[in-house]
Structures are given as structure tokens and as C-alpha cells.
Coordinates of C-alpha atoms in Angstrom, one line a residue:
M1 CA 0.0 0.0 0.0
K2 CA 2.8 2.4 0.9
S3 CA 4.5 1.7 -2.5
L4 CA 1.3 2.3 -4.3
S5 CA 0.9 5.6 -2.5
I6 CA 4.4 6.6 -3.5
V7 CA 3.8 5.7 -7.2
L8 CA 0.5 7.7 -7.2
A9 CA 2.3 10.7 -5.6
L10 CA 5.0 10.6 -8.3
V11 CA 2.5 10.3 -11.1
S12 CA 0.5 13.3 -9.8
F13 CA 3.7 15.3 -9.5
V14 CA 4.6 14.8 -13.2
P15 CA 2.0 17.3 -14.7
V16 CA 3.1 19.9 -12.1
A17 CA 6.7 19.4 -13.0
Q18 CA 6.0 19.6 -16.7
A19 CA 4.0 22.8 -16.2
Q20 CA 6.8 24.4 -14.2
K21 CA 9.4 23.4 -16.8
S22 CA 7.2 24.9 -19.6
F23 CA 6.8 28.1 -17.6
I24 CA 10.5 28.4 -17.0
L25 CA 11.3 27.8 -20.7
R26 CA 8.7 30.3 -21.9
H27 CA 10.2 33.0 -19.7
Q28 CA 13.9 32.1 -20.2
P29 CA 15.8 35.0 -21.8
K30 CA 17.2 34.3 -25.2
L31 CA 20.4 35.8 -26.5
G32 CA 19.7 36.0 -30.3
F33 CA 16.8 36.9 -32.6
I34 CA 15.7 36.8 -36.2
S35 CA 12.7 39.0 -37.1
V36 CA 10.6 39.6 -40.1
S37 CA 8.2 42.6 -40.3
G38 CA 6.3 44.9 -42.6
G39 CA 4.2 48.0 -42.4
T40 CA 3.7 51.6 -43.3
S41 CA 6.3 54.1 -44.4
L42 CA 5.4 57.8 -43.6
P43 CA 7.5 60.5 -45.3
T44 CA 8.6 63.4 -43.1
G45 CA 10.2 66.8 -43.6
D46 CA 11.0 67.9 -47.1
F47 CA 10.7 64.3 -48.4
G48 CA 6.9 64.5 -47.8
C49 CA 6.5 68.1 -48.8
R50 CA 4.2 68.6 -51.8
R51 CA 5.5 72.0 -53.0
A52 CA 6.6 71.2 -56.6
P53 CA 8.5 74.4 -57.2
D54 CA 10.7 73.7 -54.2
Q55 CA 13.7 71.6 -55.4
A56 CA 14.1 70.1 -51.9
S57 CA 10.6 68.6 -52.0
G58 CA 10.3 64.9 -52.4
L59 CA 6.6 64.9 -53.1
A60 CA 6.5 61.5 -51.4
E61 CA 3.3 59.8 -50.3
S62 CA 2.8 57.2 -47.6
G63 CA 4.1 53.8 -48.7
R64 CA 5.2 50.4 -47.4
V65 CA 8.3 49.0 -45.7
L66 CA 9.7 45.5 -45.3
N67 CA 12.4 44.5 -42.7
L68 CA 14.6 41.5 -42.0
A69 CA 16.8 41.7 -38.9
A70 CA 19.0 39.6 -36.8
G71 CA 20.9 40.3 -33.6
Y72 CA 22.7 38.7 -30.7
R73 CA 23.4 40.0 -27.2
V74 CA 27.1 40.0 -26.4
V75 CA 27.4 41.7 -23.0
G76 CA 24.4 41.7 -20.6
A77 CA 21.5 43.6 -22.3
V78 CA 23.7 45.0 -25.1
G79 CA 24.0 43.4 -28.4
L80 CA 24.9 43.9 -32.1
M81 CA 22.4 43.6 -34.9
G82 CA 22.0 43.9 -38.7
R83 CA 18.9 45.0 -40.6
Y84 CA 18.0 44.8 -44.2
Q85 CA 15.2 47.2 -45.1
Q86 CA 13.3 48.3 -48.3
Q87 CA 10.8 51.1 -48.4
I88 CA 8.7 52.2 -51.3
N89 CA 6.9 55.6 -51.4
R90 CA 5.0 56.7 -54.5
M91 CA 5.6 60.3 -55.8
D92 CA 2.5 62.5 -55.8
A93 CA 2.0 63.2 -59.5
S94 CA -0.7 65.8 -58.9
A95 CA 1.8 68.0 -57.0
L96 CA 3.8 68.2 -60.2
L97 CA 1.0 70.3 -61.7
A98 CA 1.7 73.3 -59.5
L99 CA 1.4 75.7 -62.5
P100 CA 1.0 79.5 -62.6
Q101 CA -2.5 80.7 -62.3
S102 CA -2.5 81.8 -66.0
Q103 CA -2.5 78.2 -67.1
P104 CA -6.0 76.7 -67.7
A105 CA -7.0 73.9 -65.4
G106 CA -6.9 70.4 -66.8
A107 CA -4.5 71.5 -69.7
R108 CA -1.8 69.2 -68.4
V109 CA -1.5 65.6 -67.0
A110 CA 1.3 64.3 -64.8
T111 CA 2.5 60.7 -64.1
A112 CA 5.2 59.6 -61.7
G113 CA 6.8 56.5 -60.4
Q114 CA 7.9 55.6 -56.8
W115 CA 10.8 56.3 -54.5
T116 CA 12.6 53.1 -53.5
V117 CA 15.2 53.1 -50.7
T118 CA 17.1 49.9 -49.8
T119 CA 19.4 49.8 -46.8
A120 CA 21.7 47.4 -45.0
L121 CA 22.1 48.8 -41.4
F122 CA 24.3 47.7 -38.6
G123 CA 24.8 48.8 -35.0
P124 CA 24.2 48.2 -31.3
Y125 CA 21.0 47.6 -29.5
I126 CA 19.8 47.3 -25.9
S127 CA 17.2 44.8 -24.8
L128 CA 15.1 45.4 -21.7
L129 CA 13.1 42.4 -20.4
T130 CA 10.0 42.4 -18.2
G131 CA 8.2 39.1 -17.9
R132 CA 7.0 38.2 -21.4
F133 CA 7.5 41.7 -22.7
S134 CA 10.8 43.2 -24.0
V135 CA 11.8 46.6 -25.3
D136 CA 14.7 46.9 -27.8
L137 CA 16.3 50.3 -28.4
R138 CA 18.7 50.6 -31.4
A139 CA 20.9 53.0 -33.3
L140 CA 22.0 51.9 -36.8
A141 CA 23.9 53.1 -39.8
G142 CA 24.9 51.7 -43.1
P143 CA 24.9 51.9 -46.9
A144 CA 21.7 52.9 -48.8
T145 CA 20.7 52.8 -52.4
A146 CA 17.9 55.2 -53.4
V147 CA 15.9 55.4 -56.7
C148 CA 14.3 58.7 -57.6
P149 CA 11.2 58.0 -59.7
A150 CA 10.8 59.1 -63.3
N151 CA 8.0 61.6 -64.0
T152 CA 6.2 63.1 -67.0
I153 CA 4.1 66.2 -67.5
E154 CA 2.3 66.5 -70.9
G155 CA -0.4 68.6 -72.3
W156 CA -0.7 72.0 -74.0
L157 CA 1.6 75.0 -73.6
T158 CA -1.0 77.1 -75.5
D159 CA -4.2 76.2 -77.3
D160 CA -2.2 75.1 -80.4
T161 CA 1.2 74.1 -78.9
P162 CA 1.6 70.7 -77.3
M163 CA 4.3 70.2 -74.7
L164 CA 6.0 67.4 -72.9
I165 CA 8.5 67.4 -69.9
K166 CA 10.0 64.0 -69.2
T167 CA 12.5 63.4 -66.4
S168 CA 14.3 60.0 -66.2
Q169 CA 14.8 57.8 -63.2
G170 CA 17.8 58.4 -61.0
K171 CA 19.8 56.0 -58.8
A172 CA 22.5 56.8 -56.3
G173 CA 24.1 55.5 -53.1
S174 CA 24.6 57.2 -49.7
T175 CA 24.9 56.5 -46.0
A176 CA 21.7 56.1 -44.0
Y177 CA 21.2 56.6 -40.3
S178 CA 18.3 55.1 -38.2
G179 CA 17.1 54.9 -34.7
G180 CA 14.1 52.9 -33.4
V181 CA 12.3 50.9 -30.8
T182 CA 10.6 47.5 -30.8
L183 CA 8.1 46.2 -28.3
S184 CA 7.8 42.4 -28.2
Y185 CA 5.5 39.9 -26.5
R186 CA 6.7 36.4 -25.9
L187 CA 4.2 33.9 -27.4
G188 CA 6.2 30.8 -26.6
R189 CA 9.7 29.4 -26.1
S190 CA 11.1 30.7 -29.3
L191 CA 8.5 33.0 -30.8
A192 CA 7.4 36.6 -30.1
A193 CA 5.1 39.1 -31.7
Q194 CA 6.5 42.6 -32.2
V195 CA 5.6 46.1 -33.2
S196 CA 8.4 48.5 -34.3
S197 CA 8.9 52.2 -35.0
D198 CA 12.0 53.5 -36.8
Y199 CA 13.1 56.9 -38.1
L200 CA 15.5 56.8 -41.0
S201 CA 17.3 59.6 -42.8
T202 CA 19.7 59.7 -45.7
T203 CA 20.9 62.5 -48.0
V204 CA 21.4 61.4 -51.6
N205 CA 23.0 63.2 -54.5
F206 CA 21.5 62.3 -57.9
T207 CA 23.7 63.0 -60.9
D208 CA 22.5 60.6 -63.6
M209 CA 19.1 62.1 -64.5
T210 CA 18.0 63.8 -67.7
T211 CA 15.1 66.0 -68.5
T212 CA 13.7 66.2 -72.0
I213 CA 11.5 69.2 -72.9
Q214 CA 9.3 69.3 -76.1
E215 CA 7.5 72.4 -77.1
G216 CA 5.8 72.0 -80.4
N217 CA 8.5 71.0 -82.8
R218 CA 11.4 72.0 -80.5
T219 CA 13.1 69.4 -78.3
Q220 CA 15.9 69.9 -75.8
T221 CA 17.5 67.5 -73.4
A222 CA 19.6 68.5 -70.3
L223 CA 21.5 66.5 -67.6
V224 CA 19.9 67.3 -64.3
G225 CA 20.6 66.3 -60.7
G226 CA 20.2 67.5 -57.2
Q227 CA 20.4 66.6 -53.6
K228 CA 17.5 65.1 -51.8
T229 CA 17.1 64.3 -48.1
I230 CA 15.0 61.2 -47.7
S231 CA 13.5 60.9 -44.2
V232 CA 10.7 58.6 -43.1
L233 CA 9.0 57.2 -40.0
N234 CA 8.4 53.5 -40.5
V235 CA 5.8 51.6 -38.4
S236 CA 5.7 47.8 -38.8
T237 CA 4.5 44.6 -37.1
G238 CA 5.9 41.1 -37.4
L239 CA 7.3 38.0 -35.8
T240 CA 10.5 37.4 -34.0
F241 CA 12.2 34.0 -33.7
L242 CA 14.4 33.6 -30.6
F243 CA 17.4 31.4 -30.0
G244 CA 20.4 31.0 -27.8
N245 CA 20.2 30.2 -24.1
R246 CA 22.6 31.8 -21.6
Y247 CA 22.2 28.7 -19.4
R248 CA 20.3 25.4 -19.5
P249 CA 18.1 24.8 -16.5
F250 CA 17.2 21.3 -17.7

């Protein structure tokens, strides 16, 4: 009878032990992460300004962003990480039609492509843990490749004179700087849901663009360029895969 009681006690203890083990593993801090996220890209400053006569204006609209990141804590809460990011913002074609008041409304039509900025950023981050929640703060920098969209304005210069202004696409490299924060909630041993907010800025000098102007039978082409400051606030959500134990409790 005594042996049976011991066996029953051990059997009843197993579910409790398993529950405790599962609880500990779900809350055990991980050293590394790999995350995938996507969301909205909001232009700021001159990049989102819609004043077409202003050469600094980017005429950018809200767009989308995709992120792939990985990091590893090396000393306490401090780690190193890398982040690949691509953001796309369409250019507001209607803002190109900021014409003098003497021009008749509807005499011209504008079309435009989209801004694309691709970055590979690296830098330190700090991870603060509270139960299932964690907050990551980061400061990153790295190379960027930006594409300035092509655009076209066509219509009539006068009642009997057609016109066309066509600017080609431009592409250039620069250095981008970014700072951001991520709030994560632990879903299980190795999976977390996250929401992130990042500010990114880069100044790009485009030198490979051309503008072709046609007025009636006359055509002229000129090499154009200019410096643009691209700045955005990106808000994204996604999943984080956690790995690496500082110690093994079991």
C-alpha cells in the first residue's frame, strides 16, 4: 500500500513538474533573434513636402516597408544587430501640376513612379526584459541605395502648342542613419510578436538624371541632378524567432 501511494504521488507530480518546466522555458531570456516585419512608411520633412517648385521637396506619399533583422546579445543587455530594409513611397504626381494661375485647369496631365530606398544597417541595441515583454532600443547606420522616380508632364503650352516634360529615373548611393524601438511579447519558447517604430534619414546626390522638354517641334535635353534628403518614419509589425540560451536549466 505504501509503495502504491508513492507511485501515485510521483504520477501526480509529473504534470506539475511539466507545467513548471514549460513556464521556465517560456520565460527564459534568449540571446539572439531573427525577425521579419512589414508595415507603413510615412514621409517626413522635405521628403513628404508637396511644394513642386521647391527643389528640396520629395513629393512622397505614404508607402510600405519590409524589414529583415538579426541580432545577438554579447554583453548583458547590449547586443549587435544587422537589418535589411526596403521602403517604397509613391511620388504624388498631382503635385507636379503646381502651375502658374494663368494656365488653364486640366490642360496638363502628370504621371510619376515611386521612390525606393534599400538599406543594410548595422549597430548596437539594448534589450530590456520584463516578464513576457521586451523593449529593444537601437541606433543603426549603413549603406543605402535610393531610386528617384521618373516623371512626366504632358499637355498644352498654349491652345495650339503641345508640350512634354519628361525626367528620367535616377539612382545613387549614400549612407543612412536610423534609430528605433521594438516592443515584443513572448508567445512561446522561441516565438514573439512585435511592433516597431523607426526613423530613417539619408541625403542622396542624384547626378545621372536627364530632362527632355518638347514644345511644339522643338526638343531639348539636359542633364539634371540634385540633392534630396529622404526621411521617413516606419511603423511595422511582425514575428521574432528567438534562439540561444545563456544557461540550460534542464
